[in-house]
């Protein structure tokens, strides 16, 4: 399994993308279309604010080739986190 997103611990590590209209929504729709494969203990943190996101489960997903977490989905939605180009291509053509 290949990570869909690069590792990030803080806002300095966050690789972002300037999404064309509709592309971010298509990516979010794709990543949200899968059932979780695993549940991690606890919650995740917001890499920009450092706030622990209580109430949002830390879940792992995969599409058979790429893997990602609910933390990644959160950061796409709120901060335009950029996936690897191959994963974005798959998500946009699904």
mmCIF file of N, CA and C in Angstrom:
data_model
loop_
_atom_site.group_PDB
_atom_site.id
_atom_site.type_symbol
_atom_site.label_atom_id
_atom_site.label_comp_id
_atom_site.label_asym_id
_atom_site.label_seq_id
_atom_site.Cartn_x
_atom_site.Cartn_y
_atom_site.Cartn_z
ATOM 1 N N UNK A 1 0.849 -1.170 0.000
ATOM 2 C CA UNK A 1 0.000 0.000 0.000
ATOM 3 C C UNK A 1 0.902 1.243 0.000
ATOM 4 N N UNK A 2 0.523 2.233 -0.769
ATOM 5 C CA UNK A 2 1.265 3.488 -0.885
ATOM 6 C C UNK A 2 0.475 4.594 -0.201
ATOM 7 N N UNK A 3 1.159 5.446 0.547
ATOM 8 C CA UNK A 3 0.494 6.579 1.194
ATOM 9 C C UNK A 3 0.018 7.575 0.139
ATOM 10 N N UNK A 4 -1.229 7.975 0.222
ATOM 11 C CA UNK A 4 -1.786 8.956 -0.708
ATOM 12 C C UNK A 4 -1.267 10.361 -0.421
ATOM 13 N N UNK A 5 -0.848 10.596 0.828
ATOM 14 C CA UNK A 5 -0.366 11.910 1.253
ATOM 15 C C UNK A 5 0.986 11.749 1.927
ATOM 16 N N UNK A 6 1.842 12.748 1.815
ATOM 17 C CA UNK A 6 3.115 12.711 2.519
ATOM 18 C C UNK A 6 2.879 12.954 3.997
ATOM 19 N N UNK A 7 3.797 12.494 4.830
ATOM 20 C CA UNK A 7 3.685 12.694 6.276
ATOM 21 C C UNK A 7 3.779 14.178 6.610
ATOM 22 N N UNK A 8 3.044 14.573 7.616
ATOM 23 C CA UNK A 8 3.086 15.964 8.085
ATOM 24 C C UNK A 8 2.807 15.966 9.580
ATOM 25 N N UNK A 9 3.581 16.729 10.288
ATOM 26 C CA UNK A 9 3.417 16.854 11.736
ATOM 27 C C UNK A 9 2.961 18.252 12.134
ATOM 28 N N UNK A 10 3.340 19.237 11.339
ATOM 29 C CA UNK A 10 2.991 20.622 11.659
ATOM 30 C C UNK A 10 2.656 21.365 10.370
ATOM 31 N N UNK A 11 2.240 22.610 10.498
ATOM 32 C CA UNK A 11 1.882 23.384 9.307
ATOM 33 C C UNK A 11 3.075 23.578 8.375
ATOM 34 N N UNK A 12 4.303 23.509 8.919
ATOM 35 C CA UNK A 12 5.494 23.648 8.080
ATOM 36 C C UNK A 12 5.672 22.457 7.149
ATOM 37 N N UNK A 13 5.110 21.306 7.513
ATOM 38 C CA UNK A 13 5.213 20.078 6.720
ATOM 39 C C UNK A 13 4.054 19.899 5.751
ATOM 40 N N UNK A 14 3.040 20.719 5.862
ATOM 41 C CA UNK A 14 1.799 20.529 5.112
ATOM 42 C C UNK A 14 1.982 20.934 3.648
ATOM 43 N N UNK A 15 1.974 19.953 2.753
ATOM 44 C CA UNK A 15 2.048 20.229 1.318
ATOM 45 C C UNK A 15 0.636 20.514 0.832
ATOM 46 N N UNK A 16 0.407 21.713 0.316
ATOM 47 C CA UNK A 16 -0.936 22.099 -0.111
ATOM 48 C C UNK A 16 -0.991 22.265 -1.625
ATOM 49 N N UNK A 17 -2.205 22.359 -2.122
ATOM 50 C CA UNK A 17 -2.439 22.494 -3.561
ATOM 51 C C UNK A 17 -3.494 23.571 -3.775
ATOM 52 N N UNK A 18 -3.336 24.326 -4.848
ATOM 53 C CA UNK A 18 -4.356 25.282 -5.257
ATOM 54 C C UNK A 18 -5.273 24.521 -6.210
ATOM 55 N N UNK A 19 -6.376 24.003 -5.689
ATOM 56 C CA UNK A 19 -7.275 23.157 -6.464
ATOM 57 C C UNK A 19 -8.080 23.977 -7.467
ATOM 58 N N UNK A 20 -8.196 23.453 -8.678
ATOM 59 C CA UNK A 20 -9.083 24.049 -9.674
ATOM 60 C C UNK A 20 -10.525 23.850 -9.203
ATOM 61 N N UNK A 21 -11.441 24.698 -9.667
ATOM 62 C CA UNK A 21 -12.843 24.560 -9.236
ATOM 63 C C UNK A 21 -13.359 23.130 -9.431
ATOM 64 N N UNK A 22 -13.961 22.606 -8.380
ATOM 65 C CA UNK A 22 -14.546 21.282 -8.413
ATOM 66 C C UNK A 22 -13.599 20.134 -8.118
ATOM 67 N N UNK A 23 -12.298 20.352 -8.205
ATOM 68 C CA UNK A 23 -11.327 19.266 -8.015
ATOM 69 C C UNK A 23 -11.225 18.833 -6.546
ATOM 70 N N UNK A 24 -11.203 19.778 -5.647
ATOM 71 C CA UNK A 24 -11.137 19.430 -4.226
ATOM 72 C C UNK A 24 -12.390 18.673 -3.808
ATOM 73 N N UNK A 25 -13.542 19.111 -4.285
ATOM 74 C CA UNK A 25 -14.793 18.437 -3.963
ATOM 75 C C UNK A 25 -14.800 17.013 -4.523
ATOM 76 N N UNK A 26 -14.245 16.823 -5.724
ATOM 77 C CA UNK A 26 -14.171 15.484 -6.320
ATOM 78 C C UNK A 26 -13.235 14.587 -5.509
ATOM 79 N N UNK A 27 -12.113 15.128 -5.062
ATOM 80 C CA UNK A 27 -11.187 14.371 -4.230
ATOM 81 C C UNK A 27 -11.860 13.981 -2.919
ATOM 82 N N UNK A 28 -12.516 14.938 -2.272
ATOM 83 C CA UNK A 28 -13.205 14.637 -1.013
ATOM 84 C C UNK A 28 -14.303 13.593 -1.205
ATOM 85 N N UNK A 29 -15.015 13.682 -2.284
ATOM 86 C CA UNK A 29 -16.051 12.697 -2.575
ATOM 87 C C UNK A 29 -15.444 11.305 -2.720
ATOM 88 N N UNK A 30 -14.308 11.215 -3.401
ATOM 89 C CA UNK A 30 -13.639 9.926 -3.586
ATOM 90 C C UNK A 30 -13.181 9.343 -2.255
ATOM 91 N N UNK A 31 -12.453 10.121 -1.457
ATOM 92 C CA UNK A 31 -11.918 9.575 -0.202
ATOM 93 C C UNK A 31 -13.020 9.237 0.791
ATOM 94 N N UNK A 32 -14.135 9.926 0.697
ATOM 95 C CA UNK A 32 -15.251 9.652 1.604
ATOM 96 C C UNK A 32 -16.130 8.489 1.132
ATOM 97 N N UNK A 33 -15.876 7.980 -0.051
ATOM 98 C CA UNK A 33 -16.716 6.915 -0.593
ATOM 99 C C UNK A 33 -16.320 5.524 -0.091
ATOM 100 N N UNK A 34 -15.234 5.420 0.662
ATOM 101 C CA UNK A 34 -14.748 4.131 1.149
ATOM 102 C C UNK A 34 -15.093 3.928 2.616
ATOM 103 N N UNK A 35 -15.365 2.663 2.963
ATOM 104 C CA UNK A 35 -15.546 2.295 4.369
ATOM 105 C C UNK A 35 -14.176 2.195 5.008
ATOM 106 N N UNK A 36 -14.086 2.518 6.269
ATOM 107 C CA UNK A 36 -12.805 2.451 6.960
ATOM 108 C C UNK A 36 -12.339 1.002 7.085
ATOM 109 N N UNK A 37 -11.005 0.840 7.103
ATOM 110 C CA UNK A 37 -10.377 -0.470 7.241
ATOM 111 C C UNK A 37 -9.892 -0.708 8.661
ATOM 112 N N UNK A 38 -9.588 0.365 9.365
ATOM 113 C CA UNK A 38 -9.070 0.246 10.730
ATOM 114 C C UNK A 38 -9.398 1.504 11.507
ATOM 115 N N UNK A 39 -9.439 1.347 12.819
ATOM 116 C CA UNK A 39 -9.674 2.462 13.727
ATOM 117 C C UNK A 39 -8.458 2.590 14.623
ATOM 118 N N UNK A 40 -7.907 3.792 14.696
ATOM 119 C CA UNK A 40 -6.776 4.038 15.602
ATOM 120 C C UNK A 40 -7.319 4.502 16.942
ATOM 121 N N UNK A 41 -6.594 4.222 17.980
ATOM 122 C CA UNK A 41 -7.005 4.668 19.314
ATOM 123 C C UNK A 41 -6.855 6.178 19.415
ATOM 124 N N UNK A 42 -7.828 6.827 19.994
ATOM 125 C CA UNK A 42 -7.741 8.260 20.247
ATOM 126 C C UNK A 42 -8.192 9.102 19.076
ATOM 127 N N UNK A 43 -7.775 10.344 19.103
ATOM 128 C CA UNK A 43 -8.161 11.325 18.109
ATOM 129 C C UNK A 43 -6.914 11.890 17.459
ATOM 130 N N UNK A 44 -7.078 12.690 16.430
ATOM 131 C CA UNK A 44 -5.920 13.278 15.759
ATOM 132 C C UNK A 44 -5.851 14.775 16.024
ATOM 133 N N UNK A 45 -4.713 15.364 15.677
ATOM 134 C CA UNK A 45 -4.519 16.793 15.883
ATOM 135 C C UNK A 45 -4.595 17.535 14.557
ATOM 136 N N UNK A 46 -4.981 18.793 14.647
ATOM 137 C CA UNK A 46 -4.970 19.708 13.514
ATOM 138 C C UNK A 46 -3.522 20.171 13.371
ATOM 139 N N UNK A 47 -2.900 19.888 12.226
ATOM 140 C CA UNK A 47 -1.482 20.202 12.035
ATOM 141 C C UNK A 47 -1.210 21.701 12.012
ATOM 142 N N UNK A 48 -2.212 22.505 11.742
ATOM 143 C CA UNK A 48 -2.018 23.956 11.675
ATOM 144 C C UNK A 48 -2.189 24.595 13.048
ATOM 145 N N UNK A 49 -3.263 24.245 13.754
ATOM 146 C CA UNK A 49 -3.544 24.878 15.046
ATOM 147 C C UNK A 49 -3.003 24.093 16.234
ATOM 148 N N UNK A 50 -2.755 22.796 16.035
ATOM 149 C CA UNK A 50 -2.327 21.931 17.128
ATOM 150 C C UNK A 50 -3.478 21.411 17.972
ATOM 151 N N UNK A 51 -4.688 21.857 17.680
ATOM 152 C CA UNK A 51 -5.870 21.456 18.435
ATOM 153 C C UNK A 51 -6.181 19.974 18.197
ATOM 154 N N UNK A 52 -6.454 19.262 19.274
ATOM 155 C CA UNK A 52 -6.871 17.867 19.155
ATOM 156 C C UNK A 52 -8.323 17.850 18.707
ATOM 157 N N UNK A 53 -8.600 17.090 17.666
ATOM 158 C CA UNK A 53 -9.936 17.049 17.092
ATOM 159 C C UNK A 53 -10.762 15.960 17.769
ATOM 160 N N UNK A 54 -11.252 16.286 18.945
ATOM 161 C CA UNK A 54 -12.094 15.372 19.706
ATOM 162 C C UNK A 54 -13.441 15.265 19.005
ATOM 163 N N UNK A 55 -13.930 14.051 18.898
ATOM 164 C CA UNK A 55 -15.213 13.833 18.248
ATOM 165 C C UNK A 55 -15.099 13.429 16.795
ATOM 166 N N UNK A 56 -13.894 13.448 16.235
ATOM 167 C CA UNK A 56 -13.665 12.965 14.881
ATOM 168 C C UNK A 56 -12.782 11.725 15.011
ATOM 169 N N UNK A 57 -13.318 10.568 14.686
ATOM 170 C CA UNK A 57 -12.559 9.331 14.817
ATOM 171 C C UNK A 57 -11.357 9.315 13.876
ATOM 172 N N UNK A 58 -10.291 8.688 14.332
ATOM 173 C CA UNK A 58 -9.078 8.532 13.532
ATOM 174 C C UNK A 58 -9.194 7.192 12.818
ATOM 175 N N UNK A 59 -9.571 7.239 11.547
ATOM 176 C CA UNK A 59 -9.855 6.042 10.772
ATOM 177 C C UNK A 59 -8.862 5.894 9.626
ATOM 178 N N UNK A 60 -8.600 4.658 9.215
ATOM 179 C CA UNK A 60 -7.716 4.375 8.091
ATOM 180 C C UNK A 60 -8.540 3.816 6.933
ATOM 181 N N UNK A 61 -8.187 4.219 5.721
ATOM 182 C CA UNK A 61 -8.890 3.813 4.506
ATOM 183 C C UNK A 61 -7.881 3.367 3.456
ATOM 184 N N UNK A 62 -8.357 2.603 2.479
ATOM 185 C CA UNK A 62 -7.542 2.322 1.306
ATOM 186 C C UNK A 62 -8.434 1.961 0.134
ATOM 187 N N UNK A 63 -7.888 2.144 -1.075
ATOM 188 C CA UNK A 63 -8.617 1.809 -2.291
ATOM 189 C C UNK A 63 -7.995 0.615 -3.010
ATOM 190 N N UNK A 64 -7.142 -0.111 -2.304
ATOM 191 C CA UNK A 64 -6.452 -1.245 -2.894
ATOM 192 C C UNK A 64 -5.050 -0.911 -3.369
ATOM 193 N N UNK A 65 -4.781 0.359 -3.590
ATOM 194 C CA UNK A 65 -3.456 0.822 -4.012
ATOM 195 C C UNK A 65 -2.908 1.855 -3.042
ATOM 196 N N UNK A 66 -3.737 2.833 -2.693
ATOM 197 C CA UNK A 66 -3.333 3.927 -1.821
ATOM 198 C C UNK A 66 -4.058 3.854 -0.484
ATOM 199 N N UNK A 67 -3.428 4.395 0.537
ATOM 200 C CA UNK A 67 -4.041 4.467 1.862
ATOM 201 C C UNK A 67 -4.021 5.911 2.348
ATOM 202 N N UNK A 68 -4.989 6.220 3.224
ATOM 203 C CA UNK A 68 -5.096 7.558 3.818
ATOM 204 C C UNK A 68 -5.901 7.440 5.100
ATOM 205 N N UNK A 69 -5.986 8.530 5.841
ATOM 206 C CA UNK A 69 -6.700 8.523 7.117
ATOM 207 C C UNK A 69 -7.754 9.636 7.144
ATOM 208 N N UNK A 70 -8.585 9.584 8.150
ATOM 209 C CA UNK A 70 -9.560 10.660 8.339
ATOM 210 C C UNK A 70 -8.846 11.979 8.646
ATOM 211 N N UNK A 71 -7.655 11.894 9.210
ATOM 212 C CA UNK A 71 -6.855 13.108 9.445
ATOM 213 C C UNK A 71 -6.497 13.757 8.104
ATOM 214 N N UNK A 72 -6.108 12.948 7.122
ATOM 215 C CA UNK A 72 -5.791 13.481 5.797
ATOM 216 C C UNK A 72 -7.018 14.154 5.186
ATOM 217 N N UNK A 73 -8.164 13.484 5.263
ATOM 218 C CA UNK A 73 -9.396 14.040 4.713
ATOM 219 C C UNK A 73 -9.714 15.383 5.365
ATOM 220 N N UNK A 74 -9.569 15.454 6.677
ATOM 221 C CA UNK A 74 -9.790 16.700 7.415
ATOM 222 C C UNK A 74 -8.884 17.812 6.877
ATOM 223 N N UNK A 75 -7.613 17.507 6.666
ATOM 224 C CA UNK A 75 -6.665 18.530 6.221
ATOM 225 C C UNK A 75 -6.876 18.930 4.756
ATOM 226 N N UNK A 76 -7.387 18.028 3.925
ATOM 227 C CA UNK A 76 -7.785 18.423 2.570
ATOM 228 C C UNK A 76 -8.922 19.429 2.668
ATOM 229 N N UNK A 77 -9.928 19.087 3.451
ATOM 230 C CA UNK A 77 -11.112 19.930 3.568
ATOM 231 C C UNK A 77 -10.791 21.317 4.119
ATOM 232 N N UNK A 78 -9.971 21.380 5.150
ATOM 233 C CA UNK A 78 -9.728 22.647 5.844
ATOM 234 C C UNK A 78 -8.509 23.427 5.360
ATOM 235 N N UNK A 79 -7.499 22.732 4.817
ATOM 236 C CA UNK A 79 -6.243 23.411 4.480
ATOM 237 C C UNK A 79 -5.705 23.075 3.093
ATOM 238 N N UNK A 80 -6.504 22.410 2.257
ATOM 239 C CA UNK A 80 -6.088 22.082 0.888
ATOM 240 C C UNK A 80 -4.858 21.181 0.826
ATOM 241 N N UNK A 81 -4.776 20.218 1.749
ATOM 242 C CA UNK A 81 -3.690 19.246 1.724
ATOM 243 C C UNK A 81 -3.617 18.610 0.346
ATOM 244 N N UNK A 82 -2.416 18.442 -0.173
ATOM 245 C CA UNK A 82 -2.216 17.886 -1.513
ATOM 246 C C UNK A 82 -1.845 16.410 -1.447
ATOM 247 N N UNK A 83 -2.566 15.570 -2.184
ATOM 248 C CA UNK A 83 -2.170 14.169 -2.290
ATOM 249 C C UNK A 83 -1.077 14.031 -3.346
ATOM 250 N N UNK A 84 -0.512 12.840 -3.463
ATOM 251 C CA UNK A 84 0.438 12.605 -4.553
ATOM 252 C C UNK A 84 -0.338 12.690 -5.870
ATOM 253 N N UNK A 85 0.334 13.040 -6.936
ATOM 254 C CA UNK A 85 -0.321 13.276 -8.215
ATOM 255 C C UNK A 85 -1.054 12.033 -8.729
ATOM 256 N N UNK A 86 -0.472 10.860 -8.556
ATOM 257 C CA UNK A 86 -1.107 9.637 -9.040
ATOM 258 C C UNK A 86 -2.440 9.387 -8.325
ATOM 259 N N UNK A 87 -2.456 9.575 -7.015
ATOM 260 C CA UNK A 87 -3.698 9.392 -6.262
ATOM 261 C C UNK A 87 -4.744 10.410 -6.697
ATOM 262 N N UNK A 88 -4.346 11.657 -6.889
ATOM 263 C CA UNK A 88 -5.295 12.678 -7.315
ATOM 264 C C UNK A 88 -5.877 12.308 -8.676
ATOM 265 N N UNK A 89 -5.034 11.822 -9.586
ATOM 266 C CA UNK A 89 -5.520 11.405 -10.888
ATOM 267 C C UNK A 89 -6.566 10.318 -10.808
ATOM 268 N N UNK A 90 -6.342 9.339 -9.947
ATOM 269 C CA UNK A 90 -7.309 8.261 -9.752
ATOM 270 C C UNK A 90 -8.614 8.811 -9.170
ATOM 271 N N UNK A 91 -8.480 9.666 -8.171
ATOM 272 C CA UNK A 91 -9.669 10.215 -7.508
ATOM 273 C C UNK A 91 -10.502 11.059 -8.473
ATOM 274 N N UNK A 92 -9.860 11.765 -9.361
ATOM 275 C CA UNK A 92 -10.580 12.661 -10.261
ATOM 276 C C UNK A 92 -11.201 11.943 -11.451
ATOM 277 N N UNK A 93 -10.782 10.720 -11.688
ATOM 278 C CA UNK A 93 -11.347 9.966 -12.810
ATOM 279 C C UNK A 93 -12.299 8.874 -12.349
ATOM 280 N N UNK A 94 -12.479 8.757 -11.045
ATOM 281 C CA UNK A 94 -13.363 7.704 -10.512
ATOM 282 C C UNK A 94 -14.817 8.053 -10.699
#
